[in-house]
Amino acid sequence: MYLDLKNNKDYTKLIEPAQIIKNGGLVIFPTETVYGIGANGLDKNAIKKIYEAKQRPLNKPISLLVSNIDMIESVAKDITDIEYAIIKKFFPGPLTIILKKKGIIPDILTAGSDTIGIRMPANDIALNLINYAGVPLATPSANLSGKPSGTNLKDIIKDFDGNVDCFIDDGPSKIGLASTIVKVVDGVPHILRQGSISIDEINSVIN
């Protein structure tokens, strides 16, 4: 299935891809950073399909995309005031925060770790898709493992045609750079991957 939403922002068209996700399928969709390949983040069989489609090693964890704070609290626990402050300032946006995971999260998603990366994308297609699906989406970037992150759907389709159930087109990615990943350790934020948000911006929120 191919869905062109570049010029037509009729978000009700996302009900069908959301149903694909509910049924355990894979959907490639835009975020403001890069395109993502998403599945139901609570369904271990669907998550396994992501690893297979991307040819991704199982020891590399996958983050979750969410659409609201309630969804974060359904999958993460012991969230500190500093972590809430970062979430409040930078969500939705190009930031992934590492939080302690709840037992509802399949181990395959986190490579056996007790933490989970969580992001709320600043892209209305992504947010509406997550809302319609009603579950957080396991979503790495839409590229074969080792290749650059996908920012243009034409190139992505070549790599994934036949391995995913739906492609959603929103034109080229706005930022084109993967999100900053931050982890708070003993009250101090640490950058695990640099994106468009800097450690100085993060520190300015909590100081």
mmCIF file of C-alpha atoms in Angstrom:
data_model
loop_
_atom_site.group_PDB
_atom_site.id
_atom_site.type_symbol
_atom_site.label_atom_id
_atom_site.label_comp_id
_atom_site.label_asym_id
_atom_site.label_seq_id
_atom_site.Cartn_x
_atom_site.Cartn_y
_atom_site.Cartn_z
ATOM 1 C CA MET A 1 0.000 0.000 0.000
ATOM 2 C CA TYR A 2 1.247 3.492 -0.909
ATOM 3 C CA LEU A 3 -0.296 6.610 0.641
ATOM 4 C CA ASP A 4 0.621 10.066 -0.686
ATOM 5 C CA LEU A 5 0.065 12.765 1.950
ATOM 6 C CA LYS A 6 2.556 15.310 0.592
ATOM 7 C CA ASN A 7 -0.138 17.791 -0.395
ATOM 8 C CA ASN A 8 -3.313 16.232 0.984
ATOM 9 C CA LYS A 9 -3.290 16.265 4.787
ATOM 10 C CA ASP A 10 -6.423 14.124 5.184
ATOM 11 C CA TYR A 11 -5.339 12.297 8.338
ATOM 12 C CA THR A 12 -8.371 9.980 8.298
ATOM 13 C CA LYS A 13 -6.480 8.137 5.543
ATOM 14 C CA LEU A 14 -4.135 6.981 8.319
ATOM 15 C CA ILE A 15 -6.845 4.748 9.823
ATOM 16 C CA GLU A 16 -5.948 1.960 7.369
ATOM 17 C CA PRO A 17 -2.178 2.000 8.073
ATOM 18 C CA ALA A 18 -3.003 2.157 11.797
ATOM 19 C CA GLN A 19 -5.052 -1.017 11.359
ATOM 20 C CA ILE A 20 -2.064 -2.646 9.642
ATOM 21 C CA ILE A 21 -0.020 -1.841 12.759
ATOM 22 C CA LYS A 22 -2.729 -3.258 15.044
ATOM 23 C CA ASN A 23 -2.656 -6.435 12.938
ATOM 24 C CA GLY A 24 1.109 -6.849 13.397
ATOM 25 C CA GLY A 25 2.263 -5.306 10.109
ATOM 26 C CA LEU A 26 5.000 -2.807 9.223
ATOM 27 C CA VAL A 27 4.461 0.782 8.059
ATOM 28 C CA ILE A 28 7.097 3.224 6.796
ATOM 29 C CA PHE A 29 6.126 6.780 7.668
ATOM 30 C CA PRO A 30 7.634 10.279 8.000
ATOM 31 C CA THR A 31 8.894 12.047 11.093
ATOM 32 C CA GLU A 32 10.550 15.472 11.197
ATOM 33 C CA THR A 33 14.006 13.874 11.545
ATOM 34 C CA VAL A 34 14.071 10.901 9.115
ATOM 35 C CA TYR A 35 11.575 8.310 7.888
ATOM 36 C CA GLY A 36 10.837 5.483 10.305
ATOM 37 C CA ILE A 37 9.794 1.854 9.942
ATOM 38 C CA GLY A 38 7.135 1.242 12.571
ATOM 39 C CA ALA A 39 5.298 -1.635 14.217
ATOM 40 C CA ASN A 40 3.255 -2.219 17.351
ATOM 41 C CA GLY A 41 5.826 -1.670 20.097
ATOM 42 C CA LEU A 42 4.062 -4.135 22.416
ATOM 43 C CA ASP A 43 3.974 -7.009 19.883
ATOM 44 C CA LYS A 44 7.209 -9.035 19.919
ATOM 45 C CA ASN A 45 6.400 -10.791 16.625
ATOM 46 C CA ALA A 46 5.848 -7.457 14.854
ATOM 47 C CA ILE A 47 9.086 -6.093 16.337
ATOM 48 C CA LYS A 48 10.935 -9.171 15.059
ATOM 49 C CA LYS A 49 9.725 -8.277 11.539
ATOM 50 C CA ILE A 50 11.448 -4.872 11.841
ATOM 51 C CA TYR A 51 14.771 -6.528 12.683
ATOM 52 C CA GLU A 52 14.373 -8.878 9.713
ATOM 53 C CA ALA A 53 13.331 -6.152 7.240
ATOM 54 C CA LYS A 54 16.219 -3.881 8.272
ATOM 55 C CA GLN A 55 18.706 -6.772 8.605
ATOM 56 C CA ARG A 56 19.388 -5.253 12.018
ATOM 57 C CA PRO A 57 21.386 -7.134 14.690
ATOM 58 C CA LEU A 58 19.157 -8.238 17.593
ATOM 59 C CA ASN A 59 21.594 -6.679 20.093
ATOM 60 C CA LYS A 60 20.692 -3.169 18.850
ATOM 61 C CA PRO A 61 17.639 -1.884 20.768
ATOM 62 C CA ILE A 62 14.796 -0.001 19.082
ATOM 63 C CA SER A 63 13.129 3.129 20.476
ATOM 64 C CA LEU A 64 9.407 3.801 20.858
ATOM 65 C CA LEU A 65 7.483 6.688 19.325
ATOM 66 C CA VAL A 66 4.559 8.014 21.377
ATOM 67 C CA SER A 67 1.911 10.677 20.872
ATOM 68 C CA ASN A 68 1.218 11.834 24.445
ATOM 69 C CA ILE A 69 2.421 11.773 28.054
ATOM 70 C CA ASP A 70 -0.054 9.026 29.065
ATOM 71 C CA MET A 71 1.557 6.731 26.504
ATOM 72 C CA ILE A 72 4.997 7.456 27.984
ATOM 73 C CA GLU A 73 3.731 6.613 31.465
ATOM 74 C CA SER A 74 2.204 3.363 30.191
ATOM 75 C CA VAL A 75 5.634 2.028 29.154
ATOM 76 C CA ALA A 76 8.112 3.818 31.477
ATOM 77 C CA LYS A 77 8.430 3.985 35.275
ATOM 78 C CA ASP A 78 10.249 5.984 37.971
ATOM 79 C CA ILE A 79 10.364 9.097 35.754
ATOM 80 C CA THR A 80 12.254 11.826 37.617
ATOM 81 C CA ASP A 81 11.451 15.547 37.775
ATOM 82 C CA ILE A 82 14.462 16.285 35.560
ATOM 83 C CA GLU A 83 13.291 13.761 32.974
ATOM 84 C CA TYR A 84 9.786 15.265 33.059
ATOM 85 C CA ALA A 85 11.283 18.743 32.560
ATOM 86 C CA ILE A 86 13.197 17.554 29.473
ATOM 87 C CA ILE A 87 10.071 15.840 28.109
ATOM 88 C CA LYS A 88 7.937 18.940 28.694
ATOM 89 C CA LYS A 89 10.432 21.207 26.902
ATOM 90 C CA PHE A 90 11.480 19.058 23.933
ATOM 91 C CA PHE A 91 8.446 16.848 23.192
ATOM 92 C CA PRO A 92 7.251 16.755 20.489
ATOM 93 C CA GLY A 93 10.624 17.173 18.793
ATOM 94 C CA PRO A 94 13.896 15.612 17.625
ATOM 95 C CA LEU A 95 14.895 14.198 21.032
ATOM 96 C CA THR A 96 14.879 10.625 22.352
ATOM 97 C CA ILE A 97 15.080 10.152 26.125
ATOM 98 C CA ILE A 98 16.186 6.906 27.788
ATOM 99 C CA LEU A 99 13.835 5.880 30.627
ATOM 100 C CA LYS A 100 13.344 2.838 32.846
ATOM 101 C CA LYS A 101 10.963 0.460 31.109
ATOM 102 C CA LYS A 102 7.886 -1.291 32.486
ATOM 103 C CA GLY A 103 7.369 -5.042 32.144
ATOM 104 C CA ILE A 104 4.851 -4.482 29.324
ATOM 105 C CA ILE A 105 7.796 -3.851 26.940
ATOM 106 C CA PRO A 106 9.002 -6.991 25.089
ATOM 107 C CA ASP A 107 12.680 -7.816 25.749
ATOM 108 C CA ILE A 108 13.385 -8.040 22.005
ATOM 109 C CA LEU A 109 12.774 -4.280 21.737
ATOM 110 C CA THR A 110 15.422 -3.359 24.319
ATOM 111 C CA ALA A 111 17.967 -6.139 23.633
ATOM 112 C CA GLY A 112 17.340 -7.320 27.180
ATOM 113 C CA SER A 113 18.109 -3.932 28.768
ATOM 114 C CA ASP A 114 15.923 -2.470 31.555
ATOM 115 C CA THR A 115 15.645 0.895 29.757
ATOM 116 C CA ILE A 116 13.778 2.121 26.687
ATOM 117 C CA GLY A 117 14.309 5.074 24.340
ATOM 118 C CA ILE A 118 11.173 7.208 23.899
ATOM 119 C CA ARG A 119 10.443 10.033 21.461
ATOM 120 C CA MET A 120 7.406 12.098 20.512
ATOM 121 C CA PRO A 121 7.872 13.186 16.891
ATOM 122 C CA ALA A 122 6.990 16.709 15.716
ATOM 123 C CA ASN A 123 5.185 15.458 12.626
ATOM 124 C CA ASP A 124 1.393 15.415 12.361
ATOM 125 C CA ILE A 125 1.309 12.298 10.161
ATOM 126 C CA ALA A 126 3.372 10.370 12.712
ATOM 127 C CA LEU A 127 1.351 11.641 15.687
ATOM 128 C CA ASN A 128 -2.001 10.873 14.052
ATOM 129 C CA LEU A 129 -0.801 7.421 12.998
ATOM 130 C CA ILE A 130 0.232 6.636 16.605
ATOM 131 C CA ASN A 131 -3.088 7.970 17.929
ATOM 132 C CA TYR A 132 -5.125 5.852 15.506
ATOM 133 C CA ALA A 133 -3.027 2.764 16.289
ATOM 134 C CA GLY A 134 -3.495 3.392 20.017
ATOM 135 C CA VAL A 135 -0.092 1.889 20.881
ATOM 136 C CA PRO A 136 3.480 3.193 21.008
ATOM 137 C CA LEU A 137 5.322 2.352 17.799
ATOM 138 C CA ALA A 138 8.667 0.557 17.737
ATOM 139 C CA THR A 139 10.389 2.748 15.151
ATOM 140 C CA PRO A 140 13.994 2.735 14.016
ATOM 141 C CA SER A 141 15.010 4.732 10.954
ATOM 142 C CA ALA A 142 13.836 3.362 7.602
ATOM 143 C CA ASN A 143 17.129 2.133 6.180
ATOM 144 C CA LEU A 144 18.911 -1.178 5.824
ATOM 145 C CA SER A 145 21.341 -1.701 8.710
ATOM 146 C CA GLY A 146 24.607 0.111 8.015
ATOM 147 C CA LYS A 147 23.141 2.391 5.344
ATOM 148 C CA PRO A 148 22.383 6.122 5.881
ATOM 149 C CA SER A 149 19.017 6.987 7.478
ATOM 150 C CA GLY A 150 16.193 7.325 4.956
ATOM 151 C CA THR A 151 15.058 10.889 4.224
ATOM 152 C CA ASN A 152 13.358 10.392 0.848
ATOM 153 C CA LEU A 153 10.698 7.769 0.244
ATOM 154 C CA LYS A 154 11.750 6.955 -3.350
ATOM 155 C CA ASP A 155 15.091 5.595 -2.115
ATOM 156 C CA ILE A 156 13.469 3.822 0.845
ATOM 157 C CA ILE A 157 10.934 1.944 -1.316
ATOM 158 C CA LYS A 158 13.801 0.363 -3.287
ATOM 159 C CA ASP A 159 15.209 -1.178 -0.094
ATOM 160 C CA PHE A 160 11.939 -2.296 1.498
ATOM 161 C CA ASP A 161 9.509 -3.082 -1.322
ATOM 162 C CA GLY A 162 7.922 -6.443 -0.491
ATOM 163 C CA ASN A 163 9.038 -6.373 3.161
ATOM 164 C CA VAL A 164 6.638 -3.769 4.561
ATOM 165 C CA ASP A 165 2.873 -3.398 4.259
ATOM 166 C CA CYS A 166 2.505 0.350 3.734
ATOM 167 C CA PHE A 167 4.544 3.394 2.656
ATOM 168 C CA ILE A 168 3.367 6.901 3.650
ATOM 169 C CA ASP A 169 4.877 9.743 1.614
ATOM 170 C CA ASP A 170 5.359 13.241 3.059
ATOM 171 C CA GLY A 171 8.175 14.404 0.795
ATOM 172 C CA PRO A 172 11.784 14.884 1.980
ATOM 173 C CA SER A 173 12.422 14.854 5.755
ATOM 174 C CA LYS A 174 12.498 18.362 7.275
ATOM 175 C CA ILE A 175 15.575 17.877 9.488
ATOM 176 C CA GLY A 176 17.232 14.875 7.829
ATOM 177 C CA LEU A 177 19.274 14.046 10.935
ATOM 178 C CA ALA A 178 18.474 11.376 13.530
ATOM 179 C CA SER A 179 17.288 12.592 16.945
ATOM 180 C CA THR A 180 19.538 13.522 19.843
ATOM 181 C CA ILE A 181 19.528 10.714 22.436
ATOM 182 C CA VAL A 182 19.788 11.782 26.082
ATOM 183 C CA LYS A 183 20.060 9.745 29.276
ATOM 184 C CA VAL A 184 19.851 11.242 32.755
ATOM 185 C CA VAL A 185 22.275 9.567 35.205
ATOM 186 C CA ASP A 186 22.194 10.677 38.865
ATOM 187 C CA GLY A 187 20.432 13.882 37.860
ATOM 188 C CA VAL A 188 22.907 14.743 35.085
ATOM 189 C CA PRO A 189 21.911 14.548 31.382
ATOM 190 C CA HIS A 190 24.360 12.769 29.055
ATOM 191 C CA ILE A 191 24.191 12.800 25.238
ATOM 192 C CA LEU A 192 24.421 9.276 23.801
ATOM 193 C CA ARG A 193 23.923 10.412 20.187
ATOM 194 C CA GLN A 194 24.197 13.979 18.960
ATOM 195 C CA GLY A 195 21.323 15.274 16.833
ATOM 196 C CA SER A 196 19.956 18.771 16.305
ATOM 197 C CA ILE A 197 19.405 19.400 20.058
ATOM 198 C CA SER A 198 22.595 20.133 22.029
ATOM 199 C CA ILE A 199 23.577 19.330 25.614
ATOM 200 C CA ASP A 200 23.644 23.081 26.329
ATOM 201 C CA GLU A 201 19.988 23.379 25.310
ATOM 202 C CA ILE A 202 19.116 20.437 27.555
ATOM 203 C CA ASN A 203 21.107 21.786 30.513
ATOM 204 C CA SER A 204 19.461 25.208 30.173
ATOM 205 C CA VAL A 205 16.087 23.568 30.921
ATOM 206 C CA ILE A 206 17.146 21.954 34.183
ATOM 207 C CA ASN A 207 19.536 24.596 35.597
#
